JSON list of C-alpha atoms in Angstrom, two decimals:
[
{"chain": "A", "resi": 1, "resn": "UNK", "atom": "CA", "xyz": [-240.59, -12.00, -13.99]},
{"chain": "A", "resi": 2, "resn": "UNK", "atom": "CA", "xyz": [-241.23, -8.78, -12.42]},
{"chain": "A", "resi": 3, "resn": "UNK", "atom": "CA", "xyz": [-242.94, -5.43, -13.14]},
{"chain": "A", "resi": 4, "resn": "UNK", "atom": "CA", "xyz": [-242.15, -2.14, -11.47]},
{"chain": "A", "resi": 5, "resn": "UNK", "atom": "CA", "xyz": [-244.87, 0.28, -11.11]},
{"chain": "A", "resi": 6, "resn": "UNK", "atom": "CA", "xyz": [-243.86, 3.88, -10.60]},
{"chain": "A", "resi": 7, "resn": "UNK", "atom": "CA", "xyz": [-246.14, 6.70, -9.69]},
{"chain": "A", "resi": 8, "resn": "UNK", "atom": "CA", "xyz": [-245.03, 10.35, -10.16]},
{"chain": "A", "resi": 9, "resn": "UNK", "atom": "CA", "xyz": [-247.01, 11.17, -7.03]},
{"chain": "A", "resi": 10, "resn": "UNK", "atom": "CA", "xyz": [-248.88, 9.58, -4.23]},
{"chain": "A", "resi": 11, "resn": "UNK", "atom": "CA", "xyz": [-251.99, 11.21, -5.65]},
{"chain": "A", "resi": 12, "resn": "UNK", "atom": "CA", "xyz": [-251.76, 8.77, -8.55]},
{"chain": "A", "resi": 13, "resn": "UNK", "atom": "CA", "xyz": [-252.35, 5.72, -6.20]},
{"chain": "A", "resi": 14, "resn": "UNK", "atom": "CA", "xyz": [-255.94, 5.13, -7.46]},
{"chain": "A", "resi": 15, "resn": "UNK", "atom": "CA", "xyz": [-254.42, 4.43, -10.85]},
{"chain": "A", "resi": 16, "resn": "UNK", "atom": "CA", "xyz": [-251.65, 2.17, -9.43]},
{"chain": "A", "resi": 17, "resn": "UNK", "atom": "CA", "xyz": [-254.41, 0.23, -7.57]},
{"chain": "A", "resi": 18, "resn": "UNK", "atom": "CA", "xyz": [-256.00, -0.65, -10.99]},
{"chain": "A", "resi": 19, "resn": "UNK", "atom": "CA", "xyz": [-252.53, -1.80, -12.24]},
{"chain": "A", "resi": 20, "resn": "UNK", "atom": "CA", "xyz": [-251.78, -3.92, -9.11]},
{"chain": "A", "resi": 21, "resn": "UNK", "atom": "CA", "xyz": [-255.31, -5.46, -8.98]},
{"chain": "A", "resi": 22, "resn": "UNK", "atom": "CA", "xyz": [-254.81, -6.76, -12.59]},
{"chain": "A", "resi": 23, "resn": "UNK", "atom": "CA", "xyz": [-251.24, -7.91, -11.93]},
{"chain": "A", "resi": 24, "resn": "UNK", "atom": "CA", "xyz": [-252.52, -9.80, -8.81]},
{"chain": "A", "resi": 25, "resn": "UNK", "atom": "CA", "xyz": [-255.24, -11.43, -11.06]},
{"chain": "A", "resi": 26, "resn": "UNK", "atom": "CA", "xyz": [-252.41, -12.85, -13.30]},
{"chain": "A", "resi": 27, "resn": "UNK", "atom": "CA", "xyz": [-250.20, -13.65, -10.34]},
{"chain": "A", "resi": 28, "resn": "UNK", "atom": "CA", "xyz": [-247.49, -11.42, -11.68]},
{"chain": "A", "resi": 29, "resn": "UNK", "atom": "CA", "xyz": [-244.91, -10.17, -9.16]},
{"chain": "A", "resi": 30, "resn": "UNK", "atom": "CA", "xyz": [-244.47, -6.40, -8.90]},
{"chain": "A", "resi": 31, "resn": "UNK", "atom": "CA", "xyz": [-243.14, -3.65, -6.79]},
{"chain": "A", "resi": 32, "resn": "UNK", "atom": "CA", "xyz": [-244.63, -0.11, -6.41]},
{"chain": "A", "resi": 33, "resn": "UNK", "atom": "CA", "xyz": [-242.55, 3.12, -5.90]},
{"chain": "A", "resi": 34, "resn": "UNK", "atom": "CA", "xyz": [-243.33, 6.80, -5.87]},
{"chain": "A", "resi": 35, "resn": "UNK", "atom": "CA", "xyz": [-240.79, 8.92, -7.63]},
{"chain": "A", "resi": 36, "resn": "UNK", "atom": "CA", "xyz": [-241.19, 12.05, -9.58]},
{"chain": "A", "resi": 37, "resn": "UNK", "atom": "CA", "xyz": [-238.92, 12.77, -12.65]},
{"chain": "A", "resi": 38, "resn": "UNK", "atom": "CA", "xyz": [-238.74, 16.33, -11.68]},
{"chain": "A", "resi": 39, "resn": "UNK", "atom": "CA", "xyz": [-238.48, 16.07, -7.85]},
{"chain": "A", "resi": 40, "resn": "UNK", "atom": "CA", "xyz": [-236.47, 12.75, -7.62]},
{"chain": "A", "resi": 41, "resn": "UNK", "atom": "CA", "xyz": [-234.57, 12.43, -10.83]},
{"chain": "A", "resi": 42, "resn": "UNK", "atom": "CA", "xyz": [-231.70, 10.43, -9.34]},
{"chain": "A", "resi": 43, "resn": "UNK", "atom": "CA", "xyz": [-234.21, 7.99, -7.80]},
{"chain": "A", "resi": 44, "resn": "UNK", "atom": "CA", "xyz": [-235.98, 7.45, -11.05]},
{"chain": "A", "resi": 45, "resn": "UNK", "atom": "CA", "xyz": [-232.59, 6.77, -12.72]},
{"chain": "A", "resi": 46, "resn": "UNK", "atom": "CA", "xyz": [-231.65, 4.27, -10.02]},
{"chain": "A", "resi": 47, "resn": "UNK", "atom": "CA", "xyz": [-235.08, 2.56, -10.38]},
{"chain": "A", "resi": 48, "resn": "UNK", "atom": "CA", "xyz": [-234.85, 2.26, -14.22]},
{"chain": "A", "resi": 49, "resn": "UNK", "atom": "CA", "xyz": [-231.58, 0.58, -13.82]},
{"chain": "A", "resi": 50, "resn": "UNK", "atom": "CA", "xyz": [-232.97, -2.18, -11.51]},
{"chain": "A", "resi": 51, "resn": "UNK", "atom": "CA", "xyz": [-233.69, -5.68, -12.90]},
{"chain": "A", "resi": 52, "resn": "UNK", "atom": "CA", "xyz": [-237.33, -5.45, -13.85]},
{"chain": "A", "resi": 53, "resn": "UNK", "atom": "CA", "xyz": [-238.85, -7.02, -17.06]},
{"chain": "A", "resi": 54, "resn": "UNK", "atom": "CA", "xyz": [-241.36, -4.27, -17.57]},
{"chain": "A", "resi": 55, "resn": "UNK", "atom": "CA", "xyz": [-241.85, -0.76, -16.22]},
{"chain": "A", "resi": 56, "resn": "UNK", "atom": "CA", "xyz": [-245.33, 0.93, -15.73]},
{"chain": "A", "resi": 57, "resn": "UNK", "atom": "CA", "xyz": [-244.95, 4.66, -15.28]},
{"chain": "A", "resi": 58, "resn": "UNK", "atom": "CA", "xyz": [-248.13, 6.62, -14.01]},
{"chain": "A", "resi": 59, "resn": "UNK", "atom": "CA", "xyz": [-247.82, 10.43, -14.56]},
{"chain": "A", "resi": 60, "resn": "UNK", "atom": "CA", "xyz": [-249.96, 13.53, -14.98]},
{"chain": "A", "resi": 61, "resn": "UNK", "atom": "CA", "xyz": [-249.32, 17.03, -16.09]},
{"chain": "A", "resi": 62, "resn": "UNK", "atom": "CA", "xyz": [-246.14, 17.05, -18.18]},
{"chain": "A", "resi": 63, "resn": "UNK", "atom": "CA", "xyz": [-245.88, 13.27, -17.75]},
{"chain": "A", "resi": 64, "resn": "UNK", "atom": "CA", "xyz": [-242.08, 13.05, -18.04]},
{"chain": "A", "resi": 65, "resn": "UNK", "atom": "CA", "xyz": [-241.81, 10.01, -15.83]},
{"chain": "A", "resi": 66, "resn": "UNK", "atom": "CA", "xyz": [-242.25, 7.34, -18.61]},
{"chain": "A", "resi": 67, "resn": "UNK", "atom": "CA", "xyz": [-239.80, 9.16, -20.84]},
{"chain": "A", "resi": 68, "resn": "UNK", "atom": "CA", "xyz": [-237.14, 9.46, -18.21]},
{"chain": "A", "resi": 69, "resn": "UNK", "atom": "CA", "xyz": [-237.45, 5.84, -17.20]},
{"chain": "A", "resi": 70, "resn": "UNK", "atom": "CA", "xyz": [-237.11, 4.93, -21.04]},
{"chain": "A", "resi": 71, "resn": "UNK", "atom": "CA", "xyz": [-234.04, 7.10, -21.38]},
{"chain": "A", "resi": 72, "resn": "UNK", "atom": "CA", "xyz": [-232.25, 4.82, -18.68]},
{"chain": "A", "resi": 73, "resn": "UNK", "atom": "CA", "xyz": [-233.37, 1.31, -19.74]},
{"chain": "A", "resi": 74, "resn": "UNK", "atom": "CA", "xyz": [-233.87, -0.74, -22.84]},
{"chain": "A", "resi": 75, "resn": "UNK", "atom": "CA", "xyz": [-236.82, -2.58, -21.26]},
{"chain": "A", "resi": 76, "resn": "UNK", "atom": "CA", "xyz": [-240.34, -1.98, -22.19]},
{"chain": "A", "resi": 77, "resn": "UNK", "atom": "CA", "xyz": [-241.94, 1.07, -20.56]},
{"chain": "A", "resi": 78, "resn": "UNK", "atom": "CA", "xyz": [-245.68, 1.64, -20.50]},
{"chain": "A", "resi": 79, "resn": "UNK", "atom": "CA", "xyz": [-246.93, 5.12, -19.73]},
{"chain": "A", "resi": 80, "resn": "UNK", "atom": "CA", "xyz": [-250.30, 5.66, -17.97]},
{"chain": "A", "resi": 81, "resn": "UNK", "atom": "CA", "xyz": [-251.35, 9.35, -18.50]},
{"chain": "A", "resi": 82, "resn": "UNK", "atom": "CA", "xyz": [-253.47, 10.81, -15.57]},
{"chain": "A", "resi": 83, "resn": "UNK", "atom": "CA", "xyz": [-256.25, 13.13, -15.92]},
{"chain": "A", "resi": 84, "resn": "UNK", "atom": "CA", "xyz": [-254.83, 15.89, -13.86]},
{"chain": "A", "resi": 85, "resn": "UNK", "atom": "CA", "xyz": [-255.37, 18.89, -16.20]},
{"chain": "A", "resi": 86, "resn": "UNK", "atom": "CA", "xyz": [-256.93, 19.35, -19.68]},
{"chain": "A", "resi": 87, "resn": "UNK", "atom": "CA", "xyz": [-258.79, 15.99, -19.25]},
{"chain": "A", "resi": 88, "resn": "UNK", "atom": "CA", "xyz": [-255.35, 14.20, -19.29]},
{"chain": "A", "resi": 89, "resn": "UNK", "atom": "CA", "xyz": [-254.66, 15.10, -22.87]},
{"chain": "A", "resi": 90, "resn": "UNK", "atom": "CA", "xyz": [-251.49, 17.01, -21.89]},
{"chain": "A", "resi": 91, "resn": "UNK", "atom": "CA", "xyz": [-250.32, 13.80, -20.25]},
{"chain": "A", "resi": 92, "resn": "UNK", "atom": "CA", "xyz": [-251.20, 11.59, -23.05]},
{"chain": "A", "resi": 93, "resn": "UNK", "atom": "CA", "xyz": [-249.42, 13.73, -25.65]},
{"chain": "A", "resi": 94, "resn": "UNK", "atom": "CA", "xyz": [-246.27, 13.95, -23.37]},
{"chain": "A", "resi": 95, "resn": "UNK", "atom": "CA", "xyz": [-246.14, 10.16, -23.33]},
{"chain": "A", "resi": 96, "resn": "UNK", "atom": "CA", "xyz": [-247.04, 9.38, -26.88]},
{"chain": "A", "resi": 97, "resn": "UNK", "atom": "CA", "xyz": [-244.69, 12.03, -28.51]},
{"chain": "A", "resi": 98, "resn": "UNK", "atom": "CA", "xyz": [-241.48, 10.52, -27.47]},
{"chain": "A", "resi": 99, "resn": "UNK", "atom": "CA", "xyz": [-238.50, 11.27, -29.63]},
{"chain": "A", "resi": 100, "resn": "UNK", "atom": "CA", "xyz": [-237.24, 8.83, -32.07]},
{"chain": "A", "resi": 101, "resn": "UNK", "atom": "CA", "xyz": [-235.03, 6.01, -30.56]},
{"chain": "A", "resi": 102, "resn": "UNK", "atom": "CA", "xyz": [-236.68, 6.26, -26.91]},
{"chain": "A", "resi": 103, "resn": "UNK", "atom": "CA", "xyz": [-240.16, 4.65, -27.38]},
{"chain": "A", "resi": 104, "resn": "UNK", "atom": "CA", "xyz": [-242.75, 4.50, -24.56]},
{"chain": "A", "resi": 105, "resn": "UNK", "atom": "CA", "xyz": [-246.03, 2.61, -24.95]},
{"chain": "A", "resi": 106, "resn": "UNK", "atom": "CA", "xyz": [-249.00, 4.68, -24.14]},
{"chain": "A", "resi": 107, "resn": "UNK", "atom": "CA", "xyz": [-252.43, 3.42, -22.74]},
{"chain": "A", "resi": 108, "resn": "UNK", "atom": "CA", "xyz": [-255.61, 5.49, -22.53]},
{"chain": "A", "resi": 109, "resn": "UNK", "atom": "CA", "xyz": [-255.95, 8.26, -19.92]},
{"chain": "A", "resi": 110, "resn": "UNK", "atom": "CA", "xyz": [-256.33, 6.68, -16.30]},
{"chain": "A", "resi": 111, "resn": "UNK", "atom": "CA", "xyz": [-256.31, 3.23, -17.88]},
{"chain": "A", "resi": 112, "resn": "UNK", "atom": "CA", "xyz": [-254.01, 1.33, -15.44]},
{"chain": "A", "resi": 113, "resn": "UNK", "atom": "CA", "xyz": [-255.95, -1.90, -16.14]},
{"chain": "A", "resi": 114, "resn": "UNK", "atom": "CA", "xyz": [-254.74, -1.80, -19.82]},
{"chain": "A", "resi": 115, "resn": "UNK", "atom": "CA", "xyz": [-251.17, -0.99, -18.77]},
{"chain": "A", "resi": 116, "resn": "UNK", "atom": "CA", "xyz": [-251.19, -4.07, -16.64]},
{"chain": "A", "resi": 117, "resn": "UNK", "atom": "CA", "xyz": [-252.54, -6.20, -19.48]},
{"chain": "A", "resi": 118, "resn": "UNK", "atom": "CA", "xyz": [-250.01, -4.91, -21.87]},
{"chain": "A", "resi": 119, "resn": "UNK", "atom": "CA", "xyz": [-247.30, -5.80, -19.23]},
{"chain": "A", "resi": 120, "resn": "UNK", "atom": "CA", "xyz": [-248.79, -9.32, -18.99]},
{"chain": "A", "resi": 121, "resn": "UNK", "atom": "CA", "xyz": [-248.79, -9.66, -22.75]},
{"chain": "A", "resi": 122, "resn": "UNK", "atom": "CA", "xyz": [-245.09, -8.63, -22.91]},
{"chain": "A", "resi": 123, "resn": "UNK", "atom": "CA", "xyz": [-244.24, -11.13, -20.18]},
{"chain": "A", "resi": 124, "resn": "UNK", "atom": "CA", "xyz": [-246.34, -13.84, -21.68]},
{"chain": "A", "resi": 125, "resn": "UNK", "atom": "CA", "xyz": [-243.99, -13.96, -24.77]},
{"chain": "A", "resi": 126, "resn": "UNK", "atom": "CA", "xyz": [-241.65, -15.92, -22.66]},
{"chain": "A", "resi": 127, "resn": "UNK", "atom": "CA", "xyz": [-243.95, -17.62, -20.20]},
{"chain": "A", "resi": 128, "resn": "UNK", "atom": "CA", "xyz": [-246.31, -20.28, -21.37]},
{"chain": "A", "resi": 129, "resn": "UNK", "atom": "CA", "xyz": [-248.47, -20.51, -18.12]},
{"chain": "A", "resi": 130, "resn": "UNK", "atom": "CA", "xyz": [-248.98, -16.68, -18.26]},
{"chain": "A", "resi": 131, "resn": "UNK", "atom": "CA", "xyz": [-249.80, -16.95, -21.96]},
{"chain": "A", "resi": 132, "resn": "UNK", "atom": "CA", "xyz": [-252.54, -19.52, -21.07]},
{"chain": "A", "resi": 133, "resn": "UNK", "atom": "CA", "xyz": [-253.87, -17.21, -18.28]},
{"chain": "A", "resi": 134, "resn": "UNK", "atom": "CA", "xyz": [-254.08, -14.39, -20.72]},
{"chain": "A", "resi": 135, "resn": "UNK", "atom": "CA", "xyz": [-255.96, -16.56, -23.43]},
{"chain": "A", "resi": 136, "resn": "UNK", "atom": "CA", "xyz": [-258.37, -17.71, -20.74]},
{"chain": "A", "resi": 137, "resn": "UNK", "atom": "CA", "xyz": [-258.93, -14.05, -19.56]},
{"chain": "A", "resi": 138, "resn": "UNK", "atom": "CA", "xyz": [-259.62, -12.93, -23.21]},
{"chain": "A", "resi": 139, "resn": "UNK", "atom": "CA", "xyz": [-262.02, -15.82, -23.71]},
{"chain": "A", "resi": 140, "resn": "UNK", "atom": "CA", "xyz": [-264.02, -14.77, -20.41]},
{"chain": "A", "resi": 141, "resn": "UNK", "atom": "CA", "xyz": [-263.97, -11.16, -21.85]},
{"chain": "A", "resi": 142, "resn": "UNK", "atom": "CA", "xyz": [-265.66, -12.22, -25.04]},
{"chain": "A", "resi": 143, "resn": "UNK", "atom": "CA", "xyz": [-268.41, -14.21, -23.21]}
]
């Protein structure tokens, strides 16, 4: 099982690091790419059609990246809004307000950690060892 983490810009790498740190903790395989929905639309389309189980898209400003990926795949897409302008509210709304039929999950602004955890939850639906790791993680969080 594999996750693709896509940043709209290299400036989003501080958020991607939160994602990859959590995926590493759960020993989930991933790749990281930089591709802008506006500057590299063909690259985004190609990435969305690759054989990943979950996509995590990190984007600020208009935050179109998660939606563009979702337009080209039926796999789960998790959007991470970045606090580039307006405290990230513009990005959050862009991700959360997708049209009917093209859903994108949205986590909190700059919350790469929760995006990774949501990806782990999705993957754990078909992976018992990952499910156990997630249950242990949750137990530690409550202590």
